Coordinates of C-alpha atoms and ligand atoms in Angstrom, one line a residue:
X1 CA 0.0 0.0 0.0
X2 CA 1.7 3.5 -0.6
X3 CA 2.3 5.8 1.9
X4 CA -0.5 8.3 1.3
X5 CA -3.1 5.5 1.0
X6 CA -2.0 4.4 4.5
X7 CA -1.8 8.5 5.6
X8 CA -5.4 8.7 4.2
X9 CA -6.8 5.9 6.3
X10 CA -5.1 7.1 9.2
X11 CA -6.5 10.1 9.0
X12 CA -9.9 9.0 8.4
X13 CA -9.6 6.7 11.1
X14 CA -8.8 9.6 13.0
X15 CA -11.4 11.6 12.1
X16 CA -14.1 9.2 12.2
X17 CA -12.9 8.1 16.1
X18 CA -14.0 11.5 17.5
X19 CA -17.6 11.6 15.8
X20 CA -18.6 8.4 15.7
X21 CA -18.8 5.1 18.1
X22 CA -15.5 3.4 17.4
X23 CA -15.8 0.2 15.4
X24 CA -12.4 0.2 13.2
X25 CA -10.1 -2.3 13.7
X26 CA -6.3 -2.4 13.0
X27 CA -4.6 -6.0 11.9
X28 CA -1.2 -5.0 14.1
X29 CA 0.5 -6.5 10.4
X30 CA -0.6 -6.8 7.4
X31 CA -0.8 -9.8 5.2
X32 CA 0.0 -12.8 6.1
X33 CA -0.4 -13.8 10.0
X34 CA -3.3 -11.3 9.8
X35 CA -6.0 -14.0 9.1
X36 CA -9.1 -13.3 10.4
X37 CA -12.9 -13.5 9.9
X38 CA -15.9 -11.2 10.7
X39 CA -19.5 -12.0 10.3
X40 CA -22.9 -10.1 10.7
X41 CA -24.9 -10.2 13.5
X42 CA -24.7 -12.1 17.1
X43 CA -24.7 -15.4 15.4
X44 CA -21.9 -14.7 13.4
X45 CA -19.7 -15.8 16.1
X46 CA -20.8 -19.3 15.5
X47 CA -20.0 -18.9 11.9
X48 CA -16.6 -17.4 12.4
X49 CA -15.6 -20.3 14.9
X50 CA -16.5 -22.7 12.0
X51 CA -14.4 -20.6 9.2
X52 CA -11.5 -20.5 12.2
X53 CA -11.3 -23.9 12.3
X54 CA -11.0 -24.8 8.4
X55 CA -8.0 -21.6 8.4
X56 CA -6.6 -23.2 11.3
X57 CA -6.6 -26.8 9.1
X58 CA -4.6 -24.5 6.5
X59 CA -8.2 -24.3 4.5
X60 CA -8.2 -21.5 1.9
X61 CA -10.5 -18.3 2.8
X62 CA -13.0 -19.5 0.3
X63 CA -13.2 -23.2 1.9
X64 CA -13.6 -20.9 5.1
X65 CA -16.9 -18.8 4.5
X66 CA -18.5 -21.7 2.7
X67 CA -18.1 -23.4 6.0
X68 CA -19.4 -20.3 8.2
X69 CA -22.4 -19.9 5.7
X70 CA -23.1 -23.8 6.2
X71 CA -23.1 -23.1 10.0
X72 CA -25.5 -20.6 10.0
X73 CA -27.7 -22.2 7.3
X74 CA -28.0 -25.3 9.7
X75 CA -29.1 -23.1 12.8
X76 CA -32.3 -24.0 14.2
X77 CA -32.1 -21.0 16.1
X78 CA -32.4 -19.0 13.4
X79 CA -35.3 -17.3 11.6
X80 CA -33.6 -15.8 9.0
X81 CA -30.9 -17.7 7.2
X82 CA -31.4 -21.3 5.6
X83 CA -33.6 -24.1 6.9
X84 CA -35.5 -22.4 9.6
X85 CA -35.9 -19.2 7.6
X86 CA -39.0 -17.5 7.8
X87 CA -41.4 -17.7 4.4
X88 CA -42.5 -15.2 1.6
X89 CA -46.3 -14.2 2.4
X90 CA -47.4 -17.3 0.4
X91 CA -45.9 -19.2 3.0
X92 CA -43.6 -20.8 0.6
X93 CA -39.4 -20.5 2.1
X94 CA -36.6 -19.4 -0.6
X95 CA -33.4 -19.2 0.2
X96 CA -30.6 -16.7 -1.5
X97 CA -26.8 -17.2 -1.2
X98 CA -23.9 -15.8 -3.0
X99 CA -19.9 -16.7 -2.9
X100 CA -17.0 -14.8 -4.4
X101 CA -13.2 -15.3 -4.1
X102 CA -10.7 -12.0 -4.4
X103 CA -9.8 -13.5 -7.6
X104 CA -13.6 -12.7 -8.9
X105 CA -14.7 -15.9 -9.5
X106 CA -18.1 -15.7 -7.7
X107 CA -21.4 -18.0 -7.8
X108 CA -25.0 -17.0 -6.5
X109 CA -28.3 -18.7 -6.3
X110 CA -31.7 -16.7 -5.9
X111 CA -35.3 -18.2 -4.9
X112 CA -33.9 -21.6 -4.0
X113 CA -36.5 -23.8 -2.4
X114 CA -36.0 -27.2 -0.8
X115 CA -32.2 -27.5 -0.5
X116 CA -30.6 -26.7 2.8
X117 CA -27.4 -25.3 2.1
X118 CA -27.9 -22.9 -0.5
X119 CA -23.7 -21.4 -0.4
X120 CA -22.7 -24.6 -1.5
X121 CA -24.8 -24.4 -4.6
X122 CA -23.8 -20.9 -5.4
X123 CA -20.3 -22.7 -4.7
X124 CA -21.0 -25.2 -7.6
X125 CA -22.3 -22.8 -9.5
X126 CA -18.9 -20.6 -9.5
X127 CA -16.9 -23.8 -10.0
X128 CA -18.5 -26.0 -12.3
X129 CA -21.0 -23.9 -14.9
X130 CA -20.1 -21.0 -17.1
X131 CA -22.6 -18.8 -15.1
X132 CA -22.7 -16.8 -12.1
X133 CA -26.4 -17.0 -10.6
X134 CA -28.7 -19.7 -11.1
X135 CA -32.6 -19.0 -9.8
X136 CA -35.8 -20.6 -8.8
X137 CA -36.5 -23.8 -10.2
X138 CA -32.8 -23.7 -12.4
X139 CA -31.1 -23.4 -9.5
X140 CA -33.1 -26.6 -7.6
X141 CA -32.6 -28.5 -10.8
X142 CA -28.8 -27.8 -10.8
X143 CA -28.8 -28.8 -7.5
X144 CA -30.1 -31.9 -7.5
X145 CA -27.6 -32.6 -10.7
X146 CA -25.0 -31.9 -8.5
X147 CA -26.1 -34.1 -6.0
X148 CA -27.9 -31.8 -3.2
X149 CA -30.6 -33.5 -1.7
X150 CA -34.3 -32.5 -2.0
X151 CA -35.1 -31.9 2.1
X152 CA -38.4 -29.8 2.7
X153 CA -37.0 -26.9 5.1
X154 CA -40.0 -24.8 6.8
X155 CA -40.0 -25.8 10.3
X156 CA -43.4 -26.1 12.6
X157 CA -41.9 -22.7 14.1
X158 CA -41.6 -20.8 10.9
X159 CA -44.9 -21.9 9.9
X160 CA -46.3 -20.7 12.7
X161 CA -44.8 -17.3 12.6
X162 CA -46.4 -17.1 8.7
X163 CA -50.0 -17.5 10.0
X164 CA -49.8 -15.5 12.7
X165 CA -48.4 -12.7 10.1
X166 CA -51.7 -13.6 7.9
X167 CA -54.3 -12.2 10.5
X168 CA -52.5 -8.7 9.8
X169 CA -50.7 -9.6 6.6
X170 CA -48.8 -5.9 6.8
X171 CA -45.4 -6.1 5.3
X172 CA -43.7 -3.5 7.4
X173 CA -39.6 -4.9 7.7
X174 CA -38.7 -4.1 11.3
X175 CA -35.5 -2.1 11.8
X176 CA -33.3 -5.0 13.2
X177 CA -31.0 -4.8 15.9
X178 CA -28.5 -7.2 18.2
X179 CA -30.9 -10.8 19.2
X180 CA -32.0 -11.1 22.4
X181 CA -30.5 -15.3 22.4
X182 CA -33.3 -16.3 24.4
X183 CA -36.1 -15.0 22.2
X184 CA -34.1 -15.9 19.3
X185 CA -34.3 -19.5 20.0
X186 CA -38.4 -19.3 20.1
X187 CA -40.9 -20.4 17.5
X188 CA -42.5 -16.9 15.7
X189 CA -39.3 -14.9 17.0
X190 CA -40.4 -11.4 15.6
X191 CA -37.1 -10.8 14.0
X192 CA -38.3 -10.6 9.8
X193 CA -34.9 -10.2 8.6
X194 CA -31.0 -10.7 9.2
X195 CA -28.7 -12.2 7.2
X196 CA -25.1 -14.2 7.4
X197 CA -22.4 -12.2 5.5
X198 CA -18.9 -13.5 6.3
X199 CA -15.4 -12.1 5.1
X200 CA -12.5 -14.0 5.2
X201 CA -8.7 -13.2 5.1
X202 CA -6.5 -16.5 5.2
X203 CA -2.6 -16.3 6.0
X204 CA -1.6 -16.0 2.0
X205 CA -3.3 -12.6 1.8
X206 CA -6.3 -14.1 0.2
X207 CA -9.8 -13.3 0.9
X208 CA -13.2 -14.4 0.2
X209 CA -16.8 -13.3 1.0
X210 CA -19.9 -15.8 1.3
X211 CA -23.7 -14.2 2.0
X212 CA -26.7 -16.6 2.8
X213 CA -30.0 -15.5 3.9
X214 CA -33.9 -16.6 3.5
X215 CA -34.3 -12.8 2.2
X216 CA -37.0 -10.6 4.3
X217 CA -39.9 -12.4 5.9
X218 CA -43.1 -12.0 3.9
X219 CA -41.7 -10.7 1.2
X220 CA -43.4 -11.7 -2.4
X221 CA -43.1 -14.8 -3.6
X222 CA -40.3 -14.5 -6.6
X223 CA -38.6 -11.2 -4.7
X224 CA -35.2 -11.4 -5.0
X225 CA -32.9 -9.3 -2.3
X226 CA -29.1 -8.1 -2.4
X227 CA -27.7 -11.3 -0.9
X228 CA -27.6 -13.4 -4.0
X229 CA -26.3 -10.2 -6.1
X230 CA -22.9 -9.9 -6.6
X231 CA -21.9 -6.3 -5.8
X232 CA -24.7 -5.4 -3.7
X233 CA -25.0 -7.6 -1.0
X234 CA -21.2 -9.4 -1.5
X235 CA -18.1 -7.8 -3.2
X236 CA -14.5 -8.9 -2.8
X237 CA -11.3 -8.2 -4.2
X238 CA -7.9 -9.3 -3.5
X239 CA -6.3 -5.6 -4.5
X240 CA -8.6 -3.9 -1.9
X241 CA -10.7 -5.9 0.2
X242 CA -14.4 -7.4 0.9
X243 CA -17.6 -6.0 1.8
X244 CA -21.0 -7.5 2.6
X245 CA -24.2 -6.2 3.4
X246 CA -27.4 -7.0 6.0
X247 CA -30.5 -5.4 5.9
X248 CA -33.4 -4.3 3.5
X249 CA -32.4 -5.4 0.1
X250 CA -33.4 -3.1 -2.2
X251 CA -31.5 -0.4 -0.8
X252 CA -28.1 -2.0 -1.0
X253 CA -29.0 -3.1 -4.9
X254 CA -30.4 0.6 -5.5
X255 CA -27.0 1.7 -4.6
X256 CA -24.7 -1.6 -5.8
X257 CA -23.4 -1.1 -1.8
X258 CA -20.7 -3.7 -1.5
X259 CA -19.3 -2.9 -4.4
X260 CA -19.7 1.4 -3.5
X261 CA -18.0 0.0 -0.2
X262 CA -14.8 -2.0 -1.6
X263 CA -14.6 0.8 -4.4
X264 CA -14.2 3.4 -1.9
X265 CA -11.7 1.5 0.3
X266 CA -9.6 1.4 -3.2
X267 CA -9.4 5.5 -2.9
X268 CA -7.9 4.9 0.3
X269 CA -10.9 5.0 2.8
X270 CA -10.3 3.0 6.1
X271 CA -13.6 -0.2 6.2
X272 CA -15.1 2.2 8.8
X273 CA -15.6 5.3 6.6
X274 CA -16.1 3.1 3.3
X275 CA -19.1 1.7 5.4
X276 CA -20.5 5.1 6.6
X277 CA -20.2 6.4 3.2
X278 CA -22.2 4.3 1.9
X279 CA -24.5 4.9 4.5
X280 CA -24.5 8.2 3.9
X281 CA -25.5 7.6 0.5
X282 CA -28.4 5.5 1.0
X283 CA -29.8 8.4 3.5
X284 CA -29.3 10.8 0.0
X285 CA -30.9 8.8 -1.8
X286 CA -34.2 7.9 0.0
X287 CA -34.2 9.8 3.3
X288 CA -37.7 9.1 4.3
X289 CA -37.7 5.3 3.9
X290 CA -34.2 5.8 6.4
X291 CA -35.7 6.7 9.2
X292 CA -38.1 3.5 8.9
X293 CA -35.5 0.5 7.4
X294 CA -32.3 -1.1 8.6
X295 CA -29.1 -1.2 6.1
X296 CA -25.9 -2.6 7.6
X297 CA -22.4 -2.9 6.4
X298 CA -19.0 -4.5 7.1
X299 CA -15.8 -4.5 5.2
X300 CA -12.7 -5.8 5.3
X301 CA -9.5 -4.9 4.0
X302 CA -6.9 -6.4 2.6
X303 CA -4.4 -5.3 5.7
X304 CA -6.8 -6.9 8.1
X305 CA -8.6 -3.5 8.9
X306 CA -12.7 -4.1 10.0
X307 CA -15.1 -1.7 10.1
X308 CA -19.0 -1.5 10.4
X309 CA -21.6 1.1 9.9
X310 CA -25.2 1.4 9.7
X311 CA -28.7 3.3 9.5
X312 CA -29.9 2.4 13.0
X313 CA -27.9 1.6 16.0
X314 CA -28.2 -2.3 17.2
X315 CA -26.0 -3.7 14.3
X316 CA -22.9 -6.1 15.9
X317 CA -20.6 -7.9 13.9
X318 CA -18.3 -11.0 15.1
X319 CA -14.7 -10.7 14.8
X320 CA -12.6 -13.8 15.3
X321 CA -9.0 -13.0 14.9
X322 CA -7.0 -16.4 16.8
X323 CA -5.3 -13.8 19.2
X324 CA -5.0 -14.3 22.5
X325 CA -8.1 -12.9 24.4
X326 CA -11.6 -13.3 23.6
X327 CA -11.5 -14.0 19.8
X328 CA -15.0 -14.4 19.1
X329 CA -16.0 -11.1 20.7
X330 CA -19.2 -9.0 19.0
X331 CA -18.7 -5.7 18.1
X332 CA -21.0 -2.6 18.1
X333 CA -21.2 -1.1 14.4
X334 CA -21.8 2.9 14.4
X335 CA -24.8 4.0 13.4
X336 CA -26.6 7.6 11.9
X337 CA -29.8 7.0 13.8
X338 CA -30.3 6.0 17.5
X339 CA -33.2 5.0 19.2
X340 CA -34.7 8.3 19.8
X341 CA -34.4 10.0 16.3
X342 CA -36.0 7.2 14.0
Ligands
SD4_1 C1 -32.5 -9.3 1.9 N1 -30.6 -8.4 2.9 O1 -33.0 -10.3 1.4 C2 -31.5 -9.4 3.0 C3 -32.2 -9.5 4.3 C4 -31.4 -9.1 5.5 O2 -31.2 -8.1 7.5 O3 -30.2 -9.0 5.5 N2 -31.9 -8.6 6.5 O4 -32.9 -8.1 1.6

């Protein structure tokens, strides 16, 4: 990295620590030794422990966030990512994952039903077809080609949840915030959206990204959010770094976020202020609709650096770095809007 790129990130760095809550993170070297993975949300730190232990097996990035995606795709626990995802408001659950190396090879499958780990088929996808994203019934079909299993995935909790939504039927996304772990692990939790994005940096300097979700709760059937789409909810590059998203969809594919995020690191922005500027520019662009929906983002660079901003306060993110102390510790993104300003 030149010198004024790191002199710029300092001093963003420096200005962003006096007016905002403090989420950047330095690698103390960059490169190699610097491995580390973050992931969205509380129950990213289950993910990351599962991507720690394929780097710790000398597994590449890539082999890493498949395996934290799988994790969270096989969580009972939660509503919103693979097989106890919450339905579309025909009660019918698709799932959306996306995958992409810093080399920008990259798979992605959209509206997915029936198969319960969705980053593995985007995986397949990326590795053994001439495409990128594969949908709906192509994507199942693929699948099953390649060997996924046919498994029916709504649970008797999810289920639940959907017809208690139908006495209302109101799609109204809730601004999401850090999971209470004990209502979490109820039937009907009234969390309508979260997603797993996980970035990766192995000890060869390589990184890789991986984004799995069952897309907001209620949503249309067919509606397809950021997650799957390469460049809004999942960009990576080796030159600069990663970025993935978590939120309301549409806003991060209105803006092509994760791509806006890793673009602006390139000009030398630290992950923290590539995150709030893309905030920033989602508040430009619809500041109404703001005040009422949650957009998250984290990024990673390609020294090791994390940071995380959002709309609302209540977004963490899950660091796991191999150091000495606490390594699976949650972190508190920054946020434009607290509680008492929505
Ligand atoms: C989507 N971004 O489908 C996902 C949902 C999500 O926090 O992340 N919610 O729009």
């Amino acid at each position: 990295m030149t010198s004024r790129r790191r002199f710029l990130q300092a001093a963003a760095l420096g200005a962003g620590a006096a007016a905002l809550p403090s989420v950047a993170l330095r690698a103390t070297e960059a490169g190699a030794g610097a491995a580390r993975v973050v992931s969205t949300w509380d129950f990213g730190v289950g993910a990351n422990a599962a991507a720690w232990g394929v780097l710790g097996a000398g597994g590449t990035a890539l082999e890493a966030v498949e395996a934290g995606a799988r994790w969270a795709e096989a969580d009972l626990c939660n509503p919103t990512v693979g097989r106890c995802g919450n339905p579309d408001r025909d009660g019918v659950l698709t799932l959306d994952a996306s995958i992409m190396d810093g080399d920008g090879r990259c798979g992605a499958v959209a509206a997915l039903e029936d198969i319960a780990h969705p980053v593995s088929v985007a995986r397949a996808v990326m590795e053994k077809t001439p495409h990128v994203m594969l949908v709906g019934d192509g994507a199942q079909q693929f699948a099953l080609e390649q060997g996924f299993e046919k498994t029916p995935l709504l649970t008797d909790g999810a289920r639940e949840a959907w017809h208690e939504w139908r006495r209302e039927s109101r799609y109204e996304p809730k601004i999401n915030v850090e999971r209470d772990r004990i209502q979490r692990s109820r039937p009907g939790d009234s969390h309508d959206h979260d997603t797993l994005g996980i970035l990766a940096l192995d000890a060869q300097g390589r990184l890789a990204g991986a984004c799995t979700t069952s897309g907001m709760a209620w949503k249309l059937h067919g509606r397809v959010g950021d997650s799957p789409i390469v460049g809004a909810g999942l960009y990576v590059d080796n030159e600069v770094g990663a970025a993935t998203a978590s939120g309301v969809g549409e806003e991060m594919i209105r803006n092509a976020a994760s791509f806006l995020v890793v673009e602006l690191m390139r000009q030398g922005r630290s992950p923290m202020d590539a995150c709030r500027e893309a905030i920033d520019r989602v508040v430009r662009k619809r500041p109404e609709a703001s005040r009422r929906l949650q957009v998250c983002f984290l990024a990673l660079n390609r020294d090791g650096e994390v940071g995380a901003f959002a709309l609302h306060e209540g977004f963490v993110y899950a660091l796991h770095d191999g150091g000495a102390g606490p390594h699976e510790r949650l972190h508190d993104a920054g946020a434009i809007y607290s509680e008492g300003v929505r």
